[in-house]
Tab-separated table of C-alpha atoms and ligand atoms in Angstrom:
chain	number	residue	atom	x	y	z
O	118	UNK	CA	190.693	200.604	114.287
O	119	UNK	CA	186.876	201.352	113.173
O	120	UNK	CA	185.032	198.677	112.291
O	121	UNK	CA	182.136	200.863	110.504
O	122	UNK	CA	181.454	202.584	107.209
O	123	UNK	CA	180.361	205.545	108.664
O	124	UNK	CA	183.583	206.410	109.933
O	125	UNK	CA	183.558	210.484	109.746
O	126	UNK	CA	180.730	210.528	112.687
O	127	UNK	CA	183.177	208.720	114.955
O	128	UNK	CA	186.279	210.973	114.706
O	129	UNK	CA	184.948	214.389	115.481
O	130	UNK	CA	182.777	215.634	117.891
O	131	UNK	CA	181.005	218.473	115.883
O	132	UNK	CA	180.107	216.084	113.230
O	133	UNK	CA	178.420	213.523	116.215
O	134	UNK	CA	176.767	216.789	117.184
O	135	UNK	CA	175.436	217.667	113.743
O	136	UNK	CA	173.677	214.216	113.793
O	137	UNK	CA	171.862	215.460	116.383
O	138	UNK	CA	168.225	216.984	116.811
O	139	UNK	CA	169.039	220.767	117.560
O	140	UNK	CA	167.168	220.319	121.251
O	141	UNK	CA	170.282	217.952	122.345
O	142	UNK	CA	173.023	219.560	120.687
O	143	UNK	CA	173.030	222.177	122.681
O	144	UNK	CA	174.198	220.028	125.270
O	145	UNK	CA	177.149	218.184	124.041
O	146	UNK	CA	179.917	220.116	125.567
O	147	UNK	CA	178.780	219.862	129.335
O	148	UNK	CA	176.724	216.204	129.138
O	149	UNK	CA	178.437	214.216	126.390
O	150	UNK	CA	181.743	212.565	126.605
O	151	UNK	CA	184.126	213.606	124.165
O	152	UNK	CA	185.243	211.509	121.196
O	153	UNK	CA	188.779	211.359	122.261
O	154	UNK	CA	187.869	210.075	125.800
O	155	UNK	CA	185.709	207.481	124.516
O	156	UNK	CA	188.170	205.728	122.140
O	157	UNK	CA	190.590	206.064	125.381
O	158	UNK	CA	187.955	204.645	128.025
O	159	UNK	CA	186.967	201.971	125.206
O	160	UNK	CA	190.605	200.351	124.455
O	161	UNK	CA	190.529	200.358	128.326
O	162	UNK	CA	187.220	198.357	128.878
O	163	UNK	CA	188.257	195.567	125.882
O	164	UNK	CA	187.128	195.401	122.065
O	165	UNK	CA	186.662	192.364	121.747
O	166	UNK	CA	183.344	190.357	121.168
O	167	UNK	CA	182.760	189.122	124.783
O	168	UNK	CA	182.950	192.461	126.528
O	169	UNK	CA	179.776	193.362	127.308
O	170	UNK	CA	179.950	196.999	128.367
O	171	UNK	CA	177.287	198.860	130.529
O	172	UNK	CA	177.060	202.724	130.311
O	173	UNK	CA	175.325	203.837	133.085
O	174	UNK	CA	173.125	206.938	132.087
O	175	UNK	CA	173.702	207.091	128.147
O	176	UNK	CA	171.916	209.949	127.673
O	177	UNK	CA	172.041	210.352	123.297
O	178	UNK	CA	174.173	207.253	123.196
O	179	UNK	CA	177.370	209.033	122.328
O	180	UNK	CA	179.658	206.686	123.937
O	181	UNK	CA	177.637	203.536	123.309
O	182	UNK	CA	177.358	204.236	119.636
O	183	UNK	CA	181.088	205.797	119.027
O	184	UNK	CA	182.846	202.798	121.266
O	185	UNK	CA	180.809	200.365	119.140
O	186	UNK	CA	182.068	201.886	115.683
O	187	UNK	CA	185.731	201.377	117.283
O	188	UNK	CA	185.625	197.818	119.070
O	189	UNK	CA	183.724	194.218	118.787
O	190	UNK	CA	182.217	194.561	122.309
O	191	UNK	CA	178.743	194.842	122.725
O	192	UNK	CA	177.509	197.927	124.139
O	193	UNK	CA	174.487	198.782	126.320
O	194	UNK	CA	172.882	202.122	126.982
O	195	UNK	CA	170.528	202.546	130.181
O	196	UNK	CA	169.138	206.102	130.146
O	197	UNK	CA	166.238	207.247	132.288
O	198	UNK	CA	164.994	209.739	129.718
O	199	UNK	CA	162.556	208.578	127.112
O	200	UNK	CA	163.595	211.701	124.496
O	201	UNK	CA	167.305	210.525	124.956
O	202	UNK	CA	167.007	206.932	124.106
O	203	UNK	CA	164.709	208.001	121.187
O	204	UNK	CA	167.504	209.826	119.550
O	205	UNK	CA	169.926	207.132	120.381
O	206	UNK	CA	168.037	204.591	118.833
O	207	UNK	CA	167.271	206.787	115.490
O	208	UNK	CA	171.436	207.309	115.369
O	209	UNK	CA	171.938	203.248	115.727
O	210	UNK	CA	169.487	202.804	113.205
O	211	UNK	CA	170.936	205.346	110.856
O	212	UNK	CA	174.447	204.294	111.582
O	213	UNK	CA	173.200	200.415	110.673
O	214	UNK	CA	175.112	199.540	114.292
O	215	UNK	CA	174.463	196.048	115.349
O	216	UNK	CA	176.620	195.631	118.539
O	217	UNK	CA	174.813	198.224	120.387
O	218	UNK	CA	171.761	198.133	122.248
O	219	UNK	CA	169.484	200.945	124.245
O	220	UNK	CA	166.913	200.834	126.951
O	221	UNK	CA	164.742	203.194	128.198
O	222	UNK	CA	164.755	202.640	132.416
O	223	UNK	CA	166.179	203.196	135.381
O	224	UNK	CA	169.559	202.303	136.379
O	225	UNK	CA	168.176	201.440	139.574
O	226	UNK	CA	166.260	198.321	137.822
O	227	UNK	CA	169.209	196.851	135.793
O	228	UNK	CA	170.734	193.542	136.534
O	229	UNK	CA	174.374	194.468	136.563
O	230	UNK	CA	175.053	190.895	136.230
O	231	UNK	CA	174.558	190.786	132.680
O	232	UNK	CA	177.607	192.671	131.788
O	233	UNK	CA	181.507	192.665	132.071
O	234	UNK	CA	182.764	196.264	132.341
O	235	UNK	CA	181.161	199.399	133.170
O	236	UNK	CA	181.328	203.149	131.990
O	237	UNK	CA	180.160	206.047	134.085
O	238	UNK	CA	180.022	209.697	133.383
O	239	UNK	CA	178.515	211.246	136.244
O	240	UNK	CA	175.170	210.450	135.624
O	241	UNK	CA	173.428	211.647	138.642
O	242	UNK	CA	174.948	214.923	138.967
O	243	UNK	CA	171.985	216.755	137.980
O	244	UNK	CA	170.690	215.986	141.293
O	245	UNK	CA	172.649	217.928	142.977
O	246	UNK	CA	173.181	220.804	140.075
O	247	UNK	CA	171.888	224.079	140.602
O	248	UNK	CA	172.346	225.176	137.508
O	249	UNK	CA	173.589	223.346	133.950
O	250	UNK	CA	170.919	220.677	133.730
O	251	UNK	CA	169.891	219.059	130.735
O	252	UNK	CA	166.382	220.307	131.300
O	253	UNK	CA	163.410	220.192	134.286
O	254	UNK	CA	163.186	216.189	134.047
O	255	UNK	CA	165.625	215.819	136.970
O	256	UNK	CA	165.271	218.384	140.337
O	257	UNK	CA	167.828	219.131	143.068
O	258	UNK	CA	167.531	216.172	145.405
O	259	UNK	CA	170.653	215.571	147.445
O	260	UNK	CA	168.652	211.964	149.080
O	261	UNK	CA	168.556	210.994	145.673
O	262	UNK	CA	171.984	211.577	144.801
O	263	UNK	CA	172.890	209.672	147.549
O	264	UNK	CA	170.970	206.665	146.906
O	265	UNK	CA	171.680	206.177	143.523
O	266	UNK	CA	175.343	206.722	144.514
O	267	UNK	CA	175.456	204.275	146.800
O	268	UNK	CA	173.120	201.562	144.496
O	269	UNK	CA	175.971	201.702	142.241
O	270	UNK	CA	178.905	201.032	144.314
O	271	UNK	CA	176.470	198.465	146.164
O	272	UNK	CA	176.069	196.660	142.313
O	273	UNK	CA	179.868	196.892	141.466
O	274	UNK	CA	180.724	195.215	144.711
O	275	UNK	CA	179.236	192.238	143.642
O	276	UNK	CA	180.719	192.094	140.282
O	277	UNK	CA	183.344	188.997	139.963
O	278	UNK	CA	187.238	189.759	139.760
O	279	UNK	CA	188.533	191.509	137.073
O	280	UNK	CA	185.574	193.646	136.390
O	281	UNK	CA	186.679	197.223	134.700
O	282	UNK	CA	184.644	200.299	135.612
O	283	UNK	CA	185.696	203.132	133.808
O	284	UNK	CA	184.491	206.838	135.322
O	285	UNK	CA	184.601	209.983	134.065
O	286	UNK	CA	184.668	213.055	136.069
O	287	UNK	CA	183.207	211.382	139.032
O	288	UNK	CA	184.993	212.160	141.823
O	289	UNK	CA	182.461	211.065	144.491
O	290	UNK	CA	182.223	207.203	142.971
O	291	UNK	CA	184.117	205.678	145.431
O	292	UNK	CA	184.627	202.113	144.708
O	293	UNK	CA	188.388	202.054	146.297
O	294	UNK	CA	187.175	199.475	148.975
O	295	UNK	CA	186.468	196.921	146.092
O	296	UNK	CA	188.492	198.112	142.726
O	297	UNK	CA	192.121	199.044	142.494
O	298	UNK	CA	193.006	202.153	140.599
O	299	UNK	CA	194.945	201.160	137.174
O	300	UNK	CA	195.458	203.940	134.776
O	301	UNK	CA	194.236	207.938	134.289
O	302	UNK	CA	194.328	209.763	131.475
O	303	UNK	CA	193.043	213.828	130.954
O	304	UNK	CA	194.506	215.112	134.132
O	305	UNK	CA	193.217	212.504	136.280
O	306	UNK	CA	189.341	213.206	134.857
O	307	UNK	CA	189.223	209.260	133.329
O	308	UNK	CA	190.247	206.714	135.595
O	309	UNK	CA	190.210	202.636	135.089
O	310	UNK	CA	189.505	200.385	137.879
O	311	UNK	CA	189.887	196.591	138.398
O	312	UNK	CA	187.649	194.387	141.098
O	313	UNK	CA	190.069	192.774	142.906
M	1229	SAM	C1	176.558	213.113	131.997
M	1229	SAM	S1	175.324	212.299	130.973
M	1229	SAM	C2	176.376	211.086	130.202
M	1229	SAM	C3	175.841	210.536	128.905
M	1229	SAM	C4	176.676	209.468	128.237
M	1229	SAM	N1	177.044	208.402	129.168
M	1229	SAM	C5	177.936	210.043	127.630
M	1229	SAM	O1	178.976	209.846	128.233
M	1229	SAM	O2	177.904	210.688	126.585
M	1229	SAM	C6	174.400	211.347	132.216
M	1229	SAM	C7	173.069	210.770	131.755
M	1229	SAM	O3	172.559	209.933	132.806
M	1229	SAM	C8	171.142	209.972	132.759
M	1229	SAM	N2	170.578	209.519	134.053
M	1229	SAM	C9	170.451	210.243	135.182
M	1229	SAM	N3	169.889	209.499	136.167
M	1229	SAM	C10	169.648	208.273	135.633
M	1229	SAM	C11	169.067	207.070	136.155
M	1229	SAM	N4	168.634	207.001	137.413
M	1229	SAM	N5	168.957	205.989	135.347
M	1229	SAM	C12	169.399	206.066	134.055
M	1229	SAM	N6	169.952	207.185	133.499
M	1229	SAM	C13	170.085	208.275	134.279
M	1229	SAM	C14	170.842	211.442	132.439
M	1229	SAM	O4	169.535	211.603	131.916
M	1229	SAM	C15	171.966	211.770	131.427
M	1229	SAM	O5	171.519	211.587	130.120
């Protein structure tokens, strides 16, 4: 179901992409999840109204703004780079999207609290790239990786019962002492987990 009137940018990827500045296209296949995942990951998470949904690292906002054209939840967007949330901001505003929301920060500083379900794409694997990055913001630091890894898992692990975390190719999240492993989809690649 879409609940927008700018439906066309939120059922193909190369049209999302052509809304973009030509610096971030370029980066859509490697760094953006694709349409089809989102609406999958989304109708996992919960449309309705009190879902408040967390993507962790939203770089341009793709998920944030295409799950809020197709649900009632309210979506948040924490991205670390200030160029990213710029462009995700200018797309809410041209899309006229109320139930979405961006903020320029660290994950590290976010009150995970504030939020019922949880999205994340891999969004410190720069850190331990060596090659593929989005662009020199972000250097090789395996400490780092680490750390931000395990400030996650440490947030989700106090989440209440019944909290979803969706992740998306991100095999070294491992929340499997906390959250039980309900669905995949895309050989494995998306998987839904519920605190228990
Ligand atoms: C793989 S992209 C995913 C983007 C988006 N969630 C999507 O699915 O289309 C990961 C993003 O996380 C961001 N990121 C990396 N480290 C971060 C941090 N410490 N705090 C917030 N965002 C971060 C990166 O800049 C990048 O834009």
């Amino acid at each position: 179901m879409n609940y927008a009137e700018n439906s066309d940018i939120a059922e193909s990827d190369n049209t999302f992409d052509a809304a973009l500045s030509k610096s971030t296209q370029g980066h859509s296949y490697i760094h953006w999840t694709p349409i089809e995942v989102i609406k999958t990951a989304v109708d996992w998470l919960g449309t309705g109204s009190a879902n408040r949904i967390l993507d962790i690292g939203a770089g341009v906002g793709k998920f944030c703004i295409i799950g809020s054209m197709n649900s009632r939840a309210h979506f948040t967007g924490v991205e670390i780079r200030e160029n990213l949330v710029e462009e995700a901001i200018r797309l809410k505003s041209e899309l006229n999207l109320s139930n979405v929301e961006f903020i320029h920060s660290d994950i590290k500083s976010i009150d995970f609290s504030n939020f019922t379900s949880f999205y994340f794409y891999n969004p410190f694997c720069e850190l331990m790239a060596l090659s593929g990055a989005i662009d020199d913001q972000i250097q090789f630091n395996e400490e780092k990786y680490s750390y931000y890894q395990d400030f996650v898992v440490d947030q989700l692990k106090r989440t209440p019962k019944g909290t979803k975390l969706v992740t998306y190719c991100s095999p070294d999240l491992d929340v499997s002492v906390d959250f039980d492993l309900k669905d995949m989809y895309f050989e494995g690649l998306l998987q839904l987990w519920v605190k228990r």
